[in-house]
Amino acid sequence: MRTVHAVLAAMMLTAAFADAVHAGAAVGALGGVARASWDGDTPDNGAYENVTAFALGAELDIRVRPGVEISLQPGFTRKGTKIAFEVAGKSERVDSVDVRLDYFTLPLLLKIETLGGRFYVTGGFEGAWLLNARYTTSTEDVDIAAELNKYDFMADFGVGYTIPAGHTDILLEIRYSQSLFNIGDENI
């Protein structure tokens, strides 16, 4: 429930900013697929596997000059990993552990339009605050938030395409986010 409140608060905050800015601003909703991968020390006989989850939120784009916008995108993103272990008698590893992390995210990006405004490149930074963290196996479901850093900071890079649709636009974007911190809290 905390997660739903955070997403709703982010959307209302974005809508409030939209009323305060001049006509060079655009407000919208966003949704997408987030594919997360982990790297680092793995458990003995185990391997991390990528996880596909979802992201949703709001978007406030402020035009600072023709072809250049600053984009604030508060929202919710689910990340995580599966840990697969070697099992005797099986030729491939078996998914045994599911780690799910829910974040409130706040990307601040610069968008630069290219090729007549249809294509754009984007980049910037993203802050993320951990809302929920669960470790799940076939026999247990454990809250692991106390074992992890409560925040993350990422560098974001992407490309997108704008599709005009009447009085609105539909944006299709591919973005890469690279965490600049370790997720594990080294002080614990």
Coordinates of N, CA and C in Angstrom, one line a residue:
M1 N 0.8 -1.2 0.0 CA 0.0 0.0 0.0 C 0.9 1.3 0.0
R2 N 2.0 1.2 0.7 CA 2.9 2.3 0.7 C 3.4 2.7 -0.7
T3 N 3.6 1.7 -1.5 CA 4.0 1.9 -2.9 C 2.9 2.7 -3.7
V4 N 1.7 2.3 -3.6 CA 0.6 3.0 -4.3 C 0.5 4.4 -3.9
H5 N 0.7 4.7 -2.6 CA 0.6 6.1 -2.1 C 1.8 6.9 -2.7
A6 N 3.0 6.3 -2.8 CA 4.1 7.0 -3.3 C 3.9 7.4 -4.8
V7 N 3.4 6.4 -5.6 CA 3.1 6.7 -7.0 C 2.1 7.8 -7.2
L8 N 1.0 7.7 -6.4 CA -0.1 8.7 -6.5 C 0.4 10.1 -6.1
A9 N 1.3 10.1 -5.1 CA 1.8 11.4 -4.6 C 2.7 12.0 -5.7
A10 N 3.5 11.1 -6.4 CA 4.4 11.6 -7.5 C 3.6 12.2 -8.6
M11 N 2.5 11.5 -9.0 CA 1.6 12.0 -10.1 C 1.0 13.3 -9.7
M12 N 0.5 13.5 -8.5 CA -0.1 14.7 -8.1 C 0.9 15.9 -8.0
L13 N 2.2 15.5 -7.6 CA 3.2 16.5 -7.6 C 3.5 17.0 -9.0
T14 N 3.6 16.1 -9.9 CA 3.8 16.5 -11.3 C 2.7 17.4 -11.8
A15 N 1.5 17.0 -11.6 CA 0.3 17.8 -12.0 C 0.4 19.2 -11.4
A16 N 0.8 19.3 -10.1 CA 0.8 20.6 -9.5 C 1.9 21.5 -10.1
F17 N 3.0 20.9 -10.5 CA 4.1 21.7 -11.2 C 3.6 22.1 -12.6
A18 N 2.8 21.3 -13.2 CA 2.3 21.7 -14.6 C 1.5 23.0 -14.5
D19 N 0.7 23.2 -13.5 CA -0.1 24.4 -13.4 C 0.8 25.6 -13.2
A20 N 1.9 25.4 -12.6 CA 2.8 26.6 -12.2 C 3.7 27.0 -13.4
V21 N 3.9 26.2 -14.4 CA 4.8 26.6 -15.5 C 4.1 27.2 -16.7
H22 N 4.8 27.8 -17.5 CA 4.2 28.5 -18.7 C 3.9 27.5 -19.8
A23 N 3.4 28.0 -20.9 CA 2.9 27.1 -22.0 C 3.9 26.2 -22.6
G24 N 5.2 26.4 -22.2 CA 6.3 25.5 -22.8 C 6.4 24.2 -22.0
A25 N 5.4 23.8 -21.3 CA 5.5 22.6 -20.5 C 4.4 21.6 -21.0
A26 N 4.8 20.3 -20.8 CA 3.8 19.2 -21.2 C 3.8 18.2 -20.0
V27 N 2.6 17.7 -19.7 CA 2.5 16.7 -18.7 C 1.9 15.5 -19.2
G28 N 2.3 14.3 -18.7 CA 1.8 13.1 -19.2 C 2.0 12.0 -18.2
A29 N 1.5 10.8 -18.6 CA 1.7 9.6 -17.8 C 2.7 8.7 -18.5
L30 N 3.4 7.9 -17.8 CA 4.3 7.0 -18.5 C 4.2 5.6 -17.9
G31 N 4.5 4.6 -18.7 CA 4.4 3.2 -18.3 C 5.4 2.4 -19.2
G32 N 5.9 1.4 -18.6 CA 6.8 0.6 -19.4 C 7.3 -0.6 -18.8
V33 N 8.3 -1.2 -19.4 CA 8.9 -2.5 -18.9 C 10.3 -2.2 -18.5
A34 N 10.6 -2.7 -17.3 CA 12.0 -2.5 -16.8 C 12.6 -3.9 -16.7
R35 N 13.8 -4.0 -17.3 CA 14.6 -5.2 -17.3 C 15.8 -5.0 -16.5
A36 N 15.9 -5.7 -15.4 CA 17.0 -5.5 -14.4 C 17.9 -6.7 -14.4
S37 N 19.2 -6.3 -14.2 CA 20.2 -7.4 -14.1 C 21.2 -7.0 -12.9
W38 N 21.7 -8.0 -12.3 CA 22.6 -7.8 -11.2 C 24.0 -8.4 -11.6
D39 N 25.0 -7.8 -10.9 CA 26.3 -8.3 -11.1 C 27.0 -8.3 -9.8
G40 N 28.0 -9.1 -9.6 CA 28.7 -9.1 -8.3 C 28.9 -10.6 -7.8
D41 N 29.2 -10.7 -6.5 CA 29.4 -12.0 -5.9 C 28.1 -12.8 -5.9
T42 N 28.2 -14.0 -6.4 CA 27.0 -14.8 -6.5 C 27.2 -15.9 -5.4
P43 N 26.1 -16.5 -4.9 CA 26.2 -17.6 -4.0 C 26.8 -18.8 -4.7
D44 N 27.5 -19.7 -3.9 CA 28.1 -20.9 -4.4 C 27.1 -21.7 -5.3
N45 N 27.6 -22.1 -6.4 CA 26.8 -22.9 -7.4 C 25.5 -22.1 -7.9
G46 N 25.6 -20.8 -7.8 CA 24.4 -20.0 -8.2 C 24.8 -19.0 -9.3
A47 N 23.8 -18.5 -9.9 CA 24.0 -17.4 -10.9 C 22.8 -16.5 -10.9
Y48 N 23.0 -15.2 -11.1 CA 22.0 -14.2 -11.2 C 21.3 -14.3 -12.6
E49 N 20.0 -14.1 -12.6 CA 19.3 -14.1 -13.9 C 18.5 -12.8 -14.0
N50 N 18.4 -12.3 -15.2 CA 17.6 -11.0 -15.4 C 16.2 -11.2 -15.1
V51 N 15.6 -10.1 -14.7 CA 14.1 -10.0 -14.3 C 13.5 -8.9 -15.2
T52 N 12.3 -9.2 -15.7 CA 11.5 -8.2 -16.4 C 10.3 -7.8 -15.5
A53 N 10.2 -6.5 -15.2 CA 9.1 -6.1 -14.3 C 8.5 -4.8 -15.0
F54 N 7.9 -3.9 -14.2 CA 7.2 -2.8 -14.8 C 7.6 -1.5 -14.1
A55 N 7.3 -0.4 -14.8 CA 7.6 0.9 -14.3 C 6.4 1.8 -14.7
L56 N 6.0 2.7 -13.8 CA 4.9 3.7 -14.1 C 5.1 4.9 -13.4
G57 N 4.5 6.0 -13.9 CA 4.7 7.3 -13.2 C 4.1 8.4 -14.0
A58 N 4.7 9.6 -13.8 CA 4.2 10.8 -14.5 C 5.4 11.5 -15.1
E59 N 5.1 12.4 -16.1 CA 6.2 13.1 -16.8 C 5.9 14.6 -16.9
L60 N 6.8 15.4 -16.6 CA 6.7 16.8 -16.7 C 7.9 17.3 -17.6
D61 N 7.6 17.7 -18.8 CA 8.7 18.2 -19.7 C 8.6 19.7 -19.9
I62 N 9.7 20.4 -19.6 CA 9.7 21.9 -19.7 C 10.7 22.2 -20.8
R63 N 10.1 22.9 -21.8 CA 10.9 23.4 -23.0 C 11.8 24.6 -22.5
V64 N 13.1 24.4 -22.6 CA 14.0 25.5 -22.2 C 14.5 26.3 -23.4
R65 N 14.4 25.7 -24.6 CA 14.7 26.4 -25.9 C 14.2 25.5 -27.0
P66 N 14.0 25.9 -28.2 CA 13.6 25.0 -29.3 C 14.4 23.8 -29.4
G67 N 13.8 22.6 -29.3 CA 14.5 21.3 -29.4 C 15.2 20.8 -28.2
V68 N 15.0 21.5 -27.1 CA 15.7 21.1 -25.8 C 14.7 21.2 -24.7
E69 N 14.5 20.1 -23.9 CA 13.6 20.0 -22.8 C 14.3 19.4 -21.6
I70 N 13.8 19.8 -20.4 CA 14.2 19.2 -19.2 C 13.0 18.4 -18.8
S71 N 13.2 17.1 -18.4 CA 12.1 16.2 -18.1 C 12.3 15.7 -16.7
L72 N 11.2 15.8 -15.9 CA 11.1 15.3 -14.5 C 10.1 14.2 -14.6
Q73 N 10.5 13.0 -14.1 CA 9.6 11.8 -14.3 C 9.5 11.0 -13.0
P74 N 8.7 11.5 -12.0 CA 8.5 10.8 -10.7 C 7.7 9.5 -11.0
G75 N 8.1 8.4 -10.3 CA 7.3 7.2 -10.6 C 7.7 6.0 -9.7
F76 N 7.3 4.9 -10.1 CA 7.5 3.6 -9.4 C 8.2 2.6 -10.3
T77 N 9.2 2.0 -9.9 CA 9.9 0.9 -10.7 C 10.1 -0.3 -9.8
R78 N 9.8 -1.4 -10.4 CA 10.2 -2.7 -9.7 C 11.4 -3.3 -10.4
K79 N 12.3 -3.7 -9.5 CA 13.6 -4.3 -10.0 C 13.8 -5.6 -9.2
G80 N 14.9 -6.3 -9.5 CA 15.2 -7.5 -8.8 C 16.0 -8.5 -9.6
T81 N 16.1 -9.7 -9.1 CA 16.8 -10.7 -9.8 C 16.2 -12.1 -9.4
K82 N 16.5 -13.1 -10.1 CA 16.3 -14.5 -9.7 C 17.7 -15.1 -9.5
I83 N 17.8 -15.9 -8.6 CA 19.1 -16.7 -8.4 C 18.8 -18.1 -8.7
A84 N 19.5 -18.6 -9.6 CA 19.4 -20.0 -10.1 C 20.6 -20.8 -9.5
F85 N 20.3 -22.0 -9.0 CA 21.3 -22.9 -8.5 C 21.4 -24.2 -9.3
E86 N 22.6 -24.7 -9.3 CA 22.9 -26.0 -9.9 C 22.2 -27.1 -9.0
V87 N 21.5 -28.0 -9.7 CA 20.8 -29.1 -9.0 C 21.3 -30.4 -9.6
A88 N 21.6 -31.3 -8.7 CA 22.1 -32.6 -9.2 C 21.1 -33.3 -10.1
G89 N 21.5 -33.8 -11.3 CA 20.6 -34.5 -12.2 C 20.0 -33.6 -13.2
K90 N 20.1 -32.2 -13.1 CA 19.6 -31.3 -14.0 C 20.7 -30.7 -14.9
S91 N 20.4 -30.5 -16.2 CA 21.5 -30.0 -17.1 C 21.6 -28.5 -17.0
E92 N 20.5 -27.8 -16.5 CA 20.6 -26.3 -16.4 C 20.3 -26.0 -14.9
R93 N 20.7 -24.8 -14.6 CA 20.4 -24.3 -13.2 C 18.9 -24.1 -13.1
V94 N 18.4 -24.2 -11.8 CA 17.0 -24.1 -11.5 C 16.7 -22.8 -10.7
D95 N 15.7 -22.0 -11.1 CA 15.4 -20.8 -10.3 C 14.9 -21.2 -8.9
S96 N 15.6 -20.7 -7.9 CA 15.3 -21.1 -6.6 C 14.9 -19.9 -5.7
V97 N 15.4 -18.7 -6.0 CA 15.2 -17.5 -5.2 C 14.8 -16.4 -6.1
D98 N 13.8 -15.6 -5.6 CA 13.3 -14.4 -6.3 C 13.5 -13.2 -5.3
V99 N 14.2 -12.2 -5.8 CA 14.4 -11.0 -5.0 C 13.7 -9.9 -5.8
R100 N 12.8 -9.2 -5.0 CA 11.9 -8.2 -5.6 C 12.2 -6.9 -4.9
L101 N 12.5 -5.8 -5.6 CA 12.8 -4.5 -5.0 C 11.9 -3.5 -5.6
D102 N 11.1 -2.7 -4.8 CA 10.3 -1.6 -5.3 C 10.8 -0.3 -4.9
Y103 N 10.9 0.6 -5.9 CA 11.5 1.9 -5.7 C 10.6 3.0 -6.2
F104 N 10.7 4.2 -5.4 CA 10.1 5.4 -5.9 C 11.3 6.1 -6.6
T105 N 11.1 6.4 -7.9 CA 12.2 7.0 -8.7 C 12.0 8.4 -9.1
L106 N 13.0 9.2 -9.3 CA 12.9 10.6 -9.7 C 14.0 10.9 -10.7
P107 N 13.8 10.5 -12.0 CA 14.7 10.9 -13.0 C 14.6 12.4 -13.4
L108 N 15.8 13.0 -13.6 CA 15.9 14.4 -14.1 C 16.7 14.3 -15.4
L109 N 16.1 14.5 -16.5 CA 16.7 14.2 -17.8 C 16.8 15.4 -18.7
L110 N 17.7 15.5 -19.6 CA 17.8 16.5 -20.6 C 17.4 15.8 -21.9
K111 N 16.4 16.3 -22.7 CA 16.0 15.7 -24.0 C 16.4 16.7 -25.1
I112 N 17.1 16.2 -26.1 CA 17.5 17.0 -27.2 C 16.9 16.3 -28.5
E113 N 16.1 17.1 -29.2 CA 15.4 16.6 -30.4 C 16.4 16.6 -31.6
T114 N 16.2 15.6 -32.4 CA 17.0 15.5 -33.6 C 16.1 15.2 -34.8
L115 N 16.6 15.4 -36.0 CA 15.9 15.0 -37.2 C 14.4 15.6 -37.3
G116 N 14.3 16.9 -37.1 CA 13.0 17.5 -37.3 C 12.1 17.3 -36.1
G117 N 12.6 16.9 -34.9 CA 11.8 16.8 -33.7 C 11.1 15.4 -33.5
R118 N 11.2 14.5 -34.4 CA 10.6 13.2 -34.2 C 11.5 12.3 -33.3
F119 N 12.8 12.3 -33.5 CA 13.7 11.5 -32.7 C 14.3 12.4 -31.6
Y120 N 14.7 11.8 -30.5 CA 15.4 12.6 -29.5 C 16.4 11.7 -28.8
V121 N 17.4 12.3 -28.2 CA 18.3 11.6 -27.3 C 18.1 12.2 -25.9
T122 N 18.3 11.4 -24.9 CA 18.1 11.9 -23.5 C 19.2 11.3 -22.6
G123 N 19.4 12.0 -21.6 CA 20.4 11.6 -20.6 C 20.3 12.4 -19.3
G124 N 20.7 11.9 -18.2 CA 20.7 12.6 -17.0 C 20.9 11.7 -15.8
F125 N 20.3 12.0 -14.7 CA 20.5 11.3 -13.5 C 19.2 10.9 -12.9
E126 N 19.2 9.9 -12.1 CA 18.0 9.3 -11.4 C 18.2 9.0 -10.0
G127 N 17.4 9.5 -9.1 CA 17.5 9.1 -7.7 C 16.4 8.1 -7.5
A128 N 16.7 7.1 -6.6 CA 15.7 6.1 -6.3 C 15.7 5.8 -4.8
W129 N 14.5 5.7 -4.2 CA 14.4 5.4 -2.8 C 13.6 4.0 -2.6
L130 N 14.2 3.1 -1.9 CA 13.7 1.8 -1.7 C 12.4 1.9 -0.9
L131 N 11.3 1.3 -1.4 CA 10.1 1.2 -0.7 C 9.8 -0.1 -0.1
N132 N 10.3 -1.2 -0.8 CA 10.0 -2.6 -0.4 C 11.0 -3.5 -0.9
A133 N 11.5 -4.5 -0.2 CA 12.4 -5.5 -0.6 C 12.1 -6.8 -0.1
R134 N 11.9 -7.8 -0.9 CA 11.4 -9.2 -0.5 C 12.4 -10.2 -1.1
Y135 N 12.6 -11.2 -0.3 CA 13.4 -12.4 -0.7 C 12.5 -13.6 -0.6
T136 N 12.2 -14.2 -1.7 CA 11.2 -15.3 -1.7 C 11.7 -16.6 -2.2
T137 N 11.5 -17.7 -1.5 CA 11.8 -19.0 -2.0 C 10.5 -19.8 -1.9
S138 N 10.5 -21.1 -2.2 CA 9.3 -21.9 -2.2 C 8.8 -22.1 -0.7
T139 N 9.7 -21.8 0.3 CA 9.3 -22.0 1.7 C 9.3 -20.8 2.5
E140 N 9.8 -19.7 2.0 CA 9.8 -18.5 2.9 C 9.7 -17.2 2.0
D141 N 9.2 -16.1 2.7 CA 9.1 -14.8 2.1 C 9.6 -13.8 3.2
V142 N 10.7 -13.2 3.0 CA 11.4 -12.4 4.0 C 11.6 -11.0 3.5
D143 N 11.3 -10.0 4.4 CA 11.6 -8.6 4.2 C 13.1 -8.4 4.4
I144 N 13.8 -7.9 3.3 CA 15.2 -7.8 3.4 C 15.6 -6.3 3.3
A145 N 14.7 -5.4 3.4 CA 15.0 -3.9 3.2 C 16.1 -3.5 4.2
A146 N 16.1 -4.0 5.4 CA 17.1 -3.6 6.3 C 18.6 -3.9 5.9
E147 N 18.7 -4.9 5.0 CA 20.0 -5.4 4.5 C 20.5 -4.6 3.3
L148 N 19.7 -3.7 2.8 CA 20.0 -3.0 1.6 C 20.1 -1.5 1.8
N149 N 20.8 -0.8 0.9 CA 20.8 0.7 0.9 C 19.4 1.2 0.6
K150 N 19.1 2.2 1.3 CA 17.7 2.8 1.2 C 17.6 3.7 -0.1
Y151 N 18.7 4.0 -0.7 CA 18.6 4.8 -1.9 C 19.6 4.3 -3.0
D152 N 19.4 4.8 -4.2 CA 20.2 4.4 -5.3 C 20.4 5.7 -6.1
F153 N 21.4 5.8 -6.9 CA 21.6 6.9 -7.8 C 22.2 6.4 -9.1
M154 N 21.6 6.8 -10.2 CA 21.9 6.2 -11.5 C 22.1 7.2 -12.5
A155 N 22.9 6.8 -13.5 CA 23.1 7.6 -14.7 C 22.2 7.0 -15.8
D156 N 21.4 7.8 -16.5 CA 20.5 7.4 -17.5 C 20.9 7.9 -18.9
F157 N 20.7 7.0 -19.9 CA 21.0 7.4 -21.3 C 19.9 6.7 -22.2
G158 N 19.4 7.5 -23.2 CA 18.4 6.8 -24.0 C 18.1 7.5 -25.3
V159 N 17.3 6.9 -26.1 CA 16.9 7.4 -27.4 C 15.4 7.2 -27.5
G160 N 14.7 8.1 -28.2 CA 13.3 8.0 -28.3 C 12.7 8.5 -29.6
Y161 N 11.4 8.2 -29.8 CA 10.7 8.6 -31.0 C 9.4 9.2 -30.6
T162 N 9.0 10.3 -31.2 CA 7.7 11.0 -30.9 C 6.7 10.7 -32.0
I163 N 5.5 10.2 -31.6 CA 4.5 10.0 -32.6 C 3.3 11.0 -32.3
P164 N 3.1 11.9 -33.2 CA 2.0 12.8 -32.9 C 0.6 12.1 -33.0
A165 N -0.2 12.4 -32.0 CA -1.6 11.8 -32.0 C -2.6 12.8 -31.6
G166 N -3.0 13.7 -32.5 CA -3.9 14.7 -32.2 C -3.3 15.8 -31.4
H167 N -3.9 16.1 -30.2 CA -3.4 17.1 -29.3 C -2.4 16.6 -28.4
T168 N -2.0 15.4 -28.5 CA -1.0 14.8 -27.6 C 0.1 14.1 -28.4
D169 N 1.1 13.6 -27.8 CA 2.1 12.9 -28.4 C 2.3 11.6 -27.7
I170 N 2.7 10.5 -28.4 CA 3.1 9.3 -27.8 C 4.6 9.1 -28.0
L171 N 5.3 8.9 -26.9 CA 6.7 8.8 -26.9 C 7.1 7.3 -26.7
L172 N 7.9 6.8 -27.6 CA 8.5 5.5 -27.5 C 10.0 5.6 -27.2
E173 N 10.4 5.1 -26.1 CA 11.8 5.3 -25.6 C 12.5 4.1 -25.1
I174 N 13.8 4.0 -25.4 CA 14.6 2.9 -24.8 C 15.6 3.6 -24.0
R175 N 15.7 3.2 -22.7 CA 16.7 3.9 -21.8 C 17.5 2.9 -21.1
Y176 N 18.8 3.2 -20.9 CA 19.7 2.4 -20.1 C 20.0 3.2 -18.8
S177 N 19.8 2.5 -17.7 CA 20.2 3.1 -16.4 C 21.3 2.3 -15.7
Q178 N 22.3 3.0 -15.3 CA 23.5 2.3 -14.7 C 23.6 2.8 -13.2
S179 N 23.4 1.9 -12.3 CA 23.6 2.3 -10.9 C 25.0 2.8 -10.6
L180 N 25.1 3.8 -9.8 CA 26.5 4.3 -9.4 C 26.8 3.8 -8.0
F181 N 25.9 3.1 -7.3 CA 26.2 2.6 -6.0 C 26.0 1.1 -5.9
N182 N 26.6 0.4 -4.9 CA 26.3 -1.0 -4.6 C 24.9 -1.0 -3.9
I183 N 24.1 -2.0 -4.2 CA 22.8 -2.1 -3.6 C 22.9 -2.6 -2.1
G184 N 23.9 -3.4 -1.9 CA 24.1 -3.9 -0.5 C 24.6 -2.9 0.4
D185 N 24.1 -2.8 1.6 CA 24.6 -1.9 2.6 C 25.8 -2.4 3.2
E186 N 27.0 -1.8 2.9 CA 28.3 -2.4 3.4 C 28.4 -2.1 4.9
N187 N 27.6 -1.3 5.5 CA 27.7 -1.0 7.0 C 27.0 -2.1 7.8
I188 N 26.2 -3.0 7.2 CA 25.5 -4.0 7.9 C 26.2 -5.3 8.0

